[in-house]
Every structure is written in C-alpha cells, then in structure tokens.
Short mmCIF file of C-alpha atoms in Angstrom, two decimals:
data_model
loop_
_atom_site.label_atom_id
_atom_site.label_comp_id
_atom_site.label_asym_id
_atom_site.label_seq_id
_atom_site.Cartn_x
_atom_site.Cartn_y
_atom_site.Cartn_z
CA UNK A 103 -10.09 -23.92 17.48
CA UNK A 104 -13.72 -24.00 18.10
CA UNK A 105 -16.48 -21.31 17.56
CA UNK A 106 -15.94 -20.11 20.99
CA UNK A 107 -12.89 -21.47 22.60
CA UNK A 108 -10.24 -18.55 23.32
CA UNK A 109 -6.58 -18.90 23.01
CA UNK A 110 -4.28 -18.92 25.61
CA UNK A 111 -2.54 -16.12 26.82
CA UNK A 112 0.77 -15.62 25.03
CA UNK A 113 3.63 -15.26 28.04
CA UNK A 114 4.99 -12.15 26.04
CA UNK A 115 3.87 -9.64 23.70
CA UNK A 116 5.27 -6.75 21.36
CA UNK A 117 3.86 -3.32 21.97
CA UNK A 118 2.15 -2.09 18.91
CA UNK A 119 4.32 1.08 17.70
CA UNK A 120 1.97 4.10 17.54
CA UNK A 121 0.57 3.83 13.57
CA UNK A 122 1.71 0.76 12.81
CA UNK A 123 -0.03 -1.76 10.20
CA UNK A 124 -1.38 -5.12 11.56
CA UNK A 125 0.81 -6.74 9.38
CA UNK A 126 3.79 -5.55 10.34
CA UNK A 127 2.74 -5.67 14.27
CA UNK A 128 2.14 -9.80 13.38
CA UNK A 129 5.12 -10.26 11.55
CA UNK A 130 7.50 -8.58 14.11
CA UNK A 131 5.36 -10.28 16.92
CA UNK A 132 5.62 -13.76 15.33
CA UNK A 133 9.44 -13.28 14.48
CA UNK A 134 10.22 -12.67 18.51
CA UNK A 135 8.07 -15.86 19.21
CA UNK A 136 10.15 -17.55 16.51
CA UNK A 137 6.73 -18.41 14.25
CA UNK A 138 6.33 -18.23 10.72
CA UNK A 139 3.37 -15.03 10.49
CA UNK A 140 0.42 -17.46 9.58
CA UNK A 141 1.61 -19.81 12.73
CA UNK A 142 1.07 -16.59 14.68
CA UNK A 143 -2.15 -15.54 12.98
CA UNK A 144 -3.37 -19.17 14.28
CA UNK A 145 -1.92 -18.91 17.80
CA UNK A 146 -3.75 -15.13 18.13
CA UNK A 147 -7.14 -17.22 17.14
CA UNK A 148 -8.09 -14.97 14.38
CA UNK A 149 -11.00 -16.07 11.73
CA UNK A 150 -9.40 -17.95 9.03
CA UNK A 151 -11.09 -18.96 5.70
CA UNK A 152 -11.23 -22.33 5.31
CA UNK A 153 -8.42 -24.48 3.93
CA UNK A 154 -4.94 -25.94 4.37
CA UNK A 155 -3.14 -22.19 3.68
CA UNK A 156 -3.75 -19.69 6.51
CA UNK A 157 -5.70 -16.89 5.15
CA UNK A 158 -7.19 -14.72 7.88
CA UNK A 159 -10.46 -12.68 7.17
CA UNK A 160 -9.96 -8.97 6.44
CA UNK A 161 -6.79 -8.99 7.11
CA UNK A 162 -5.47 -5.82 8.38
CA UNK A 163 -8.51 -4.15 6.97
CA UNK A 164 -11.00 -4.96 10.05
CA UNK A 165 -11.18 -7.27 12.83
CA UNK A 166 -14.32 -9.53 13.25
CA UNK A 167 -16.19 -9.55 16.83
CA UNK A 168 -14.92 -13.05 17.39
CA UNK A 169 -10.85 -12.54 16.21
CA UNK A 170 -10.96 -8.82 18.38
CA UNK A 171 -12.03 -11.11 21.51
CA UNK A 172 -9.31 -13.73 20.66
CA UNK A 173 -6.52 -11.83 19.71
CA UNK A 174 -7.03 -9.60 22.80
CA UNK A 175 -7.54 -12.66 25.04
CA UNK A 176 -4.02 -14.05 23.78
CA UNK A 177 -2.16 -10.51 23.39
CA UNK A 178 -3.71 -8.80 26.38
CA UNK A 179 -3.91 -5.84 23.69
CA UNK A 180 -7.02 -3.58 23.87
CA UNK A 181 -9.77 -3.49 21.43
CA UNK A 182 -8.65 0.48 20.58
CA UNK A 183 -4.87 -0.67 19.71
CA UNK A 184 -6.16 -3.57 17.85
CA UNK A 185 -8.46 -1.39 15.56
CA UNK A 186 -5.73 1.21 15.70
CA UNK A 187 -4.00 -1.48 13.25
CA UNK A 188 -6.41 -2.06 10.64
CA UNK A 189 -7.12 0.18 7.80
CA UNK A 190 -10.79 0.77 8.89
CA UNK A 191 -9.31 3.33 11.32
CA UNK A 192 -9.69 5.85 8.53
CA UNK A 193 -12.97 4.80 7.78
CA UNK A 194 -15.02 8.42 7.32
CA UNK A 195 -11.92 9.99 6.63
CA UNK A 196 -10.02 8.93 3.62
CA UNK A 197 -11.61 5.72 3.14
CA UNK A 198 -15.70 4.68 2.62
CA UNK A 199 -15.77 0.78 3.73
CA UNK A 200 -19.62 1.08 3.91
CA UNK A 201 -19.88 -1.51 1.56
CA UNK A 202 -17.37 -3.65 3.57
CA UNK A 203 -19.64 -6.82 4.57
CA UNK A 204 -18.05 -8.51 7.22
CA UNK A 205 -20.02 -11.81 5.98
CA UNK A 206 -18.94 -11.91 2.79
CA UNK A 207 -15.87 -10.71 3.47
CA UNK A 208 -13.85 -11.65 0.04
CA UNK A 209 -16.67 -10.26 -2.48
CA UNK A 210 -17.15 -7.12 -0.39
CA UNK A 211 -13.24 -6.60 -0.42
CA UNK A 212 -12.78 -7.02 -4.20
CA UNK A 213 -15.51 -4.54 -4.29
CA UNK A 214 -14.08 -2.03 -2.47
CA UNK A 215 -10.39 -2.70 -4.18
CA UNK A 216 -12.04 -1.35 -7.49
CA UNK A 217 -13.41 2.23 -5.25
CA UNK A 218 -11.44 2.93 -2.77
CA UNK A 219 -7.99 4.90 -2.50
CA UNK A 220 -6.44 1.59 -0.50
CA UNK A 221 -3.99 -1.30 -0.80
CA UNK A 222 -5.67 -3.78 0.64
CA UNK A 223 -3.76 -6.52 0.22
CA UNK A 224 0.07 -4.98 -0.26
CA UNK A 225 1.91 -1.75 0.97
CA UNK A 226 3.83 1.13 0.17
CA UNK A 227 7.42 1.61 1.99
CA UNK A 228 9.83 3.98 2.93
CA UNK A 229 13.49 2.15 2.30
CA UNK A 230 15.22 4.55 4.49
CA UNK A 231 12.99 3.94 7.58
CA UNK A 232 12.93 0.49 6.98
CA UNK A 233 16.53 0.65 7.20
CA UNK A 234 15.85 2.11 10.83
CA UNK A 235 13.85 -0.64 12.13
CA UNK A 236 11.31 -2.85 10.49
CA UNK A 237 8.29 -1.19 10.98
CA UNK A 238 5.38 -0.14 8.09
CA UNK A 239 3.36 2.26 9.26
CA UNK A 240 -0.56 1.97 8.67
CA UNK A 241 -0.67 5.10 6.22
CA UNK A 242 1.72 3.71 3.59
CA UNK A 243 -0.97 1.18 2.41
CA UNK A 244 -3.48 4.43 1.41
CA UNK A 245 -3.59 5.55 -1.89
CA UNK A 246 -2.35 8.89 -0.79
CA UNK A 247 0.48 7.45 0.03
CA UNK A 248 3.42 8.61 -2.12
CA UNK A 249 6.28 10.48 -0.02
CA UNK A 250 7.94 10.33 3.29
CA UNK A 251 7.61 13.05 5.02
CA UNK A 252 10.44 12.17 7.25
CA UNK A 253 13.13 11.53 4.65
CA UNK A 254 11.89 13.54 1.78
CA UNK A 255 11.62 10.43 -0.58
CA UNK A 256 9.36 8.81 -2.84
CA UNK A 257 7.51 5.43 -1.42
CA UNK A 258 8.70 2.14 -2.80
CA UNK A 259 6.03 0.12 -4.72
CA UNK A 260 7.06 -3.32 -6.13
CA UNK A 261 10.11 -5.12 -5.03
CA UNK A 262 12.70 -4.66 -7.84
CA UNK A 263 13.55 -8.37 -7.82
CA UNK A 264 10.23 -10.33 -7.64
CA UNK A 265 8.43 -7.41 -9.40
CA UNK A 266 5.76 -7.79 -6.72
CA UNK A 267 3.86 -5.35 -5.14
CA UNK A 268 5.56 -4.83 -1.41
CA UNK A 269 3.93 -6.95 1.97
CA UNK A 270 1.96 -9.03 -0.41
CA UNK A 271 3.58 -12.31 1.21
CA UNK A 272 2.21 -15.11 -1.98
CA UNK A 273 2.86 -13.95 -5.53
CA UNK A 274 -1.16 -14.57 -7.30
CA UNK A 275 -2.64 -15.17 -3.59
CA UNK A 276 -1.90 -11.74 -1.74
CA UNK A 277 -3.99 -12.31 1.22
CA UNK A 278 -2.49 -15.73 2.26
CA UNK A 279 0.40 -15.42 4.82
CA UNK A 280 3.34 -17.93 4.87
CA UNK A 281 3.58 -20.93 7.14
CA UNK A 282 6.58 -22.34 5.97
CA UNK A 283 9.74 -22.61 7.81
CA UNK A 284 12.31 -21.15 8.33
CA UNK A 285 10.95 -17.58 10.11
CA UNK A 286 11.41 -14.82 8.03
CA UNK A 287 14.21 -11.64 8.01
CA UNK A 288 12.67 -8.68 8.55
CA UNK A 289 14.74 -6.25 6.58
CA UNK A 290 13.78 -8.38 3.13
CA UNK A 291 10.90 -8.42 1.02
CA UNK A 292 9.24 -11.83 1.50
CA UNK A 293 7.32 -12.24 -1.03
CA UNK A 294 7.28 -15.60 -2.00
CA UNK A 295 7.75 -16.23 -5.28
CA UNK A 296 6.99 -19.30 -7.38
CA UNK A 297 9.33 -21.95 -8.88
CA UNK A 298 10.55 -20.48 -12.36
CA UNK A 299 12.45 -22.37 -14.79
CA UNK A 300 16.21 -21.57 -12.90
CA UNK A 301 14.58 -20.60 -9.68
CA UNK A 302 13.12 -22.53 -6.79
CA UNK A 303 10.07 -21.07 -5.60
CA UNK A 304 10.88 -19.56 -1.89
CA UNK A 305 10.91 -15.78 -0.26
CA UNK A 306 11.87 -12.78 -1.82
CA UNK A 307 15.67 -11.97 -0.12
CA UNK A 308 15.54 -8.18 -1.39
CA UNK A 309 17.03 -5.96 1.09
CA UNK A 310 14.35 -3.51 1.87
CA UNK A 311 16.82 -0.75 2.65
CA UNK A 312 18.17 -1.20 -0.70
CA UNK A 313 15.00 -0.27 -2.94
CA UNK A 314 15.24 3.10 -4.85
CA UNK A 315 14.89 6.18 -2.72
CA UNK A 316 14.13 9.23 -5.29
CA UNK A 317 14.62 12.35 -3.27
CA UNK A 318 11.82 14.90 -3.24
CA UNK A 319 11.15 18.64 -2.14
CA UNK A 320 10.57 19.77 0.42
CA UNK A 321 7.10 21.35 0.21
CA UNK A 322 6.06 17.89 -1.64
CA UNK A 323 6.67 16.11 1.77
CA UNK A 324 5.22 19.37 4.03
CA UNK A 325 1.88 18.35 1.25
CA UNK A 326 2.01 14.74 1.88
CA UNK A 327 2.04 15.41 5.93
CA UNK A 328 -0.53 17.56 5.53
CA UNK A 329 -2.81 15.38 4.19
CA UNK A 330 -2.36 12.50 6.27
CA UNK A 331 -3.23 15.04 9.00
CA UNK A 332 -6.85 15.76 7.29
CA UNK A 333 -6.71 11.51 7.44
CA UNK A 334 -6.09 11.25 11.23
CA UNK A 335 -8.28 14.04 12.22
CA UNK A 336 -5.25 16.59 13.09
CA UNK A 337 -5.90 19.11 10.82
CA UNK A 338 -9.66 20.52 9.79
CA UNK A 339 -9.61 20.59 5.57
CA UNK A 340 -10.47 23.06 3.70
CA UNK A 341 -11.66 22.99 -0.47
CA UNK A 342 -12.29 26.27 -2.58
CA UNK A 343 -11.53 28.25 0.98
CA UNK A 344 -14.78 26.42 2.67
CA UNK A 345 -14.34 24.14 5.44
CA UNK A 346 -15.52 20.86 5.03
CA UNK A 347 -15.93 17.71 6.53
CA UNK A 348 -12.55 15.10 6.08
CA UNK A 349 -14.98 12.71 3.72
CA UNK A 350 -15.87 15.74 1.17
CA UNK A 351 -11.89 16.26 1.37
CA UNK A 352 -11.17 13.30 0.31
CA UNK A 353 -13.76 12.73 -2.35
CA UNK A 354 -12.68 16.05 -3.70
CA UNK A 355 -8.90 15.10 -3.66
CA UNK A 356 -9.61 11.72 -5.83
CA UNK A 357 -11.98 13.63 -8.34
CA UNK A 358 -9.19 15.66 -9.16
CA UNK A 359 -6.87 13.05 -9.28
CA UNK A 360 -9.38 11.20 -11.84
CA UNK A 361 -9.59 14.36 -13.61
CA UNK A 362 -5.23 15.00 -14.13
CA UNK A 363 -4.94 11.08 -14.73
CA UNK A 364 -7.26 11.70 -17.80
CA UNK A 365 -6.16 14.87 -19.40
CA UNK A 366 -2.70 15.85 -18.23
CA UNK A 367 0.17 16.05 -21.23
CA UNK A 368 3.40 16.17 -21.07
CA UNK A 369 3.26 19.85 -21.04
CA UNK A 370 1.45 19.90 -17.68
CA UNK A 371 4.33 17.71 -16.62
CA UNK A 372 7.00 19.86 -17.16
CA UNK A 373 5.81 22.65 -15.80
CA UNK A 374 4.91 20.77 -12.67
CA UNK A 375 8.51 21.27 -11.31
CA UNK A 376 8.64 20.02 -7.83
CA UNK A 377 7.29 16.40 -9.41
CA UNK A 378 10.38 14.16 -9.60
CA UNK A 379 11.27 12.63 -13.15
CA UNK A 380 10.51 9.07 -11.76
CA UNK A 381 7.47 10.01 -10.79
CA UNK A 382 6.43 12.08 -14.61
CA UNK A 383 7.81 9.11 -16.23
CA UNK A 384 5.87 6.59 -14.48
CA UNK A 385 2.89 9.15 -14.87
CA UNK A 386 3.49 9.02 -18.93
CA UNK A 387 3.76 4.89 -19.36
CA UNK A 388 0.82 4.41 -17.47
CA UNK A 389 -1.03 7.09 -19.92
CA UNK A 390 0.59 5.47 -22.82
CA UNK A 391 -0.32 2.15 -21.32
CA UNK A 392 -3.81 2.90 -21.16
CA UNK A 393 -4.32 5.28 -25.03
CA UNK A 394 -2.80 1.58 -25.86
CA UNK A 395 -5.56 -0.57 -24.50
CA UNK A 396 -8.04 1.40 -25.90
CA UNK A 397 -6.84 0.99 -29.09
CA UNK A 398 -6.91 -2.59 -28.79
CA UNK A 399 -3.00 -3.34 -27.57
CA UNK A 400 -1.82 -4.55 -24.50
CA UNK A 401 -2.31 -3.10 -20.83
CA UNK A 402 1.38 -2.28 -20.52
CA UNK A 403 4.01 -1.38 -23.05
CA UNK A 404 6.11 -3.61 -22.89
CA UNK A 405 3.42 -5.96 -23.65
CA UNK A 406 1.99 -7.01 -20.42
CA UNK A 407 5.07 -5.82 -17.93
CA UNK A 408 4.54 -2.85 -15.75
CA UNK A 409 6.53 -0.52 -17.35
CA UNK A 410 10.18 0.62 -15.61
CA UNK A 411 11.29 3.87 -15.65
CA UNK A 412 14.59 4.31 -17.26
CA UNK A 413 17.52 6.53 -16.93
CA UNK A 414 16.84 9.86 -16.52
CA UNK A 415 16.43 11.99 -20.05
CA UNK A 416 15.26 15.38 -19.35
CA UNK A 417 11.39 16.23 -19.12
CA UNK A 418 9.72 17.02 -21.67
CA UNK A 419 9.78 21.22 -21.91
CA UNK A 420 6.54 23.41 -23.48
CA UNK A 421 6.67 23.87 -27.03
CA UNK A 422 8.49 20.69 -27.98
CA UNK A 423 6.58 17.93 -29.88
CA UNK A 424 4.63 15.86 -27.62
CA UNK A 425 4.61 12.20 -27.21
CA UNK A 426 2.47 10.31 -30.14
CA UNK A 427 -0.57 9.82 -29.32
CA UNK A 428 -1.06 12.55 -26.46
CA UNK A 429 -3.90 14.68 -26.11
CA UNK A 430 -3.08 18.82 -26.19
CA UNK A 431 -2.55 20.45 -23.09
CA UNK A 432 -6.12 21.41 -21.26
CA UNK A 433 -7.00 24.78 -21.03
CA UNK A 434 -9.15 25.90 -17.79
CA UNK A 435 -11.99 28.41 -18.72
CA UNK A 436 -14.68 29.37 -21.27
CA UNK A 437 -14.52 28.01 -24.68
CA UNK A 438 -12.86 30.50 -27.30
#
C-alpha cells in the first residue's frame, strides 16, 4: 500500500465495546471477516515495520497520523473510538508517554517499558469474563492492574501452558501478530509457541476460561475500581488528604509501590490480611529472586524459571523465624 493510498471500505465492521483494547477489537474484528489478525492489521492499512512478518507500529499503544486516517477510512470508526483503544488514552493520568517518539517508535517503546506502569506488548485477564465473551478490556494491560472488580478475582498473567505472558501472540517477538492460517479461537490463548523437541511449534490452545481465578475481598476489588476511576478521570484523587492532580496520584502510588517491593518482610505480609496467599507468595519469590541476583545467582529460583506458586502452606505469622535471607520488618518513625 503506498504512502498515501487509503484502503477500501470494509462492507462490515464490529463496534468497539466501550474500554476495549485495540487488540482485542482487531482480533474479534478479523475473526468475523475470517482473517488471521495481521491479515486484518494489513487490510485496516495500518503502518507496518518493514519485513515479511506483520508488525504494526505502536501497536495498541498509539496510532500514527497516517494508520488513524486509514483505519478510519476502512472501518468508518472515528478518530475518538480509535484512540479510545490504545493505551495513550491514559496518557496524563496513569501513564507519562512523553518520551514516546512516534519516529522511532521501537527505541522510544523499550524506553518507556523500563518507566512506565504498562504492558506494552502483553495483557492481564480476567478468566471469568473471558468466559463471558472474548473481550480484554484496555485497563488490564496497566500495571495497576491486578483484580476484577466485577468478579472479585485476581488477574491472570502468563498462560499456564506456554508459560507466556497473556495477548503476546509470538513467544521472543511480542509485537508481531500472526498471519498464519487457520483463524484463531477466541476463548484460547494464542500464543504461538515454537517447535520444542516433542512439540510442533503452533498456537497456544489454553482455554482462557480455565486459567486460575484466586478469589479476593471485597474491599480489594472496591480499591482496584477506585483507582481505575482516578485513571479515567471519574474520580478526583486525593494523597495525605490534599487533592491533587491524577499524574501526582499516580507517581505517588508507584513510589510507594517501589518503596514495599524493597523493604517489605514476611511479617508485613501476614499482617496484610485481605492480600491473597497467591499473591504473598508470588510477592516473596520475586524478593528471593532478586536478594539472589545480587548475590551473584540466578534471576529466578528455580534457576532462570519464573517461579510458581505452590500449594497453599499457611502465611507466614509475626514472631516466627523469617525466611533466610530477609531483611527485619521496617519500622515507620524516628530512629530509637
């Protein structure tokens, strides 16, 4: 497609659900024209790098000038519902894409993967509301993203089966999006995976509806709401009882976040007790992961394998002998 040919009009079009992804709009819209997603990608005209694989720029982040005029020329779509989709919609909010340089796209993005609270090439997912219809709302690919609010239940994060982050489509090449035949089934992962020694390389057939669902409280979903509604403008945010703008929110939010990553022990843990065990256990191998690094082992500890959480033991309770290697429980106020 030339520099400034425009597509033709497609004869039909799926409506965009209210807060849904780009990704997930494409894939459902290429599925009901019976084309693989990076067939569609082509047929909505959108900027591709160059190359034989279909790898559109920004994808789902931002829209160039030139793909917003295409894919609107083909979909009929508005520029507001096509920017609804990408994940620059909470740009000033919870995200800070001011490095984002639409001409460098791929530097600029790795950049911002290292700064920003994002996925920006993969997604979080509710398995009981993909069980409803296959639909991944925008939100679930921020880093706030942790619990429905709908279903009280921790967000899925890697497939189970191809240990892959969720909606990354290539295994190694997450921006990429698969035009191989046949279409795909949109209640499975999809990732594909590469050939292995027993396996053919193909998609991921995980039923999506069949990832773990770890039930949460209540007021950790009624939290979770509320801050996506500091994200989308709904709700004015407050920090230390002063209003301030959604940006200083959101700073403030991952400074703390830095802050309990760093110092937390398995004290704080247990006396957290609306956080699931799933989600303290995960919490602990990814401290132990990292007091491991520094001390010159690997990343993970299983020895390079994001670590699984196992059955559930019991948390940790104060007063009983912490893990090895933890730091003692942080104490807020003057030095005795």
């Amino acid at each position: 497609m030339g520099e400034s040919s425009v597509p033709r009009r497609l004869p039909a079009v799926l409506v965009p659900v209210e807060g849904e992804s780009f990704a997930s709009w494409l894939s459902r819209a290429a599925a009901d024209w019976q084309l693989t997603p990076g067939e569609a990608a082509l047929a909505l005209g959108l900027e591709c790098r160059p190359g034989v694989v279909v790898r559109p720029l920004l994808f789902g982040v931002a829209l160039s000038g030139r793909s917003l005029r295409r894919a609107g020329a083909a979909t009929g779509l508005g520029a507001r519902d096509l920017r609804a989709m990408q994940l620059a919609r909470y740009a000033g909010t919870a995200l800070n894409l001011a490095g984002l340089d639409r001409s460098v796209s791929e530097p600029s993005l790795a950049v911002l993967g290292h700064q920003e609270w994002a996925l920006f090439t993969a997604s979080r997912a509710c398995p009981k509301c993909l069980a409803e219809r296959p639909m991944w709302p925008l939100w679930w690919r921020l880093g706030i993203a942790a619990v429905c609010p709908v279903h009280h239940v921790l967000l899925a994060d890697v497939c189970r089966r191809c240990r892959t982050r969720l909606g990354q489509g290539y295994n190694g090449h997450p921006r990429r999006l698969s035009s191989r035949r046949p279409e795909m089934d949109l209640s499975r992962c999809n990732n594909r995976r590469p050939a292995a020694r027993r396996r053919k390389a193909g998609l991921c057939d995980q039923k999506l509806a069949a990832l773990p669902a770890t039930p949460v409280s209540a007021a950790l979903a009624a939290l979770q709401q509320r801050v996506l509604d500091i994200a989308d403008g709904r709700t004015v945010p407050r920090v230390a009882g002063r209003t301030v703008a959604a940006a200083g929110f959101f700073a403030a939010l991952r400074f703390t976040t830095a802050v309990a990553r760093l110092v937390a022990t398995d004290d704080d843990l247990a006396a957290c007790s609306f956080l699931p065990d799933e989600a303290a256990e995960a919490f602990t191998a990814e401290q132990h992961a990292r007091q491991r690094a520094t001390r010159g082992g690997s990343g993970h500890p299983d020895g390079g394998r994001p670590a699984r959480c196992g059955p559930r033991r019991g948390r940790p309770r104060p007063g009983r002998a912490r893990a090895p290697g933890a730091r003692p429980a942080v104490r807020l106020g003057p030095a005795q």
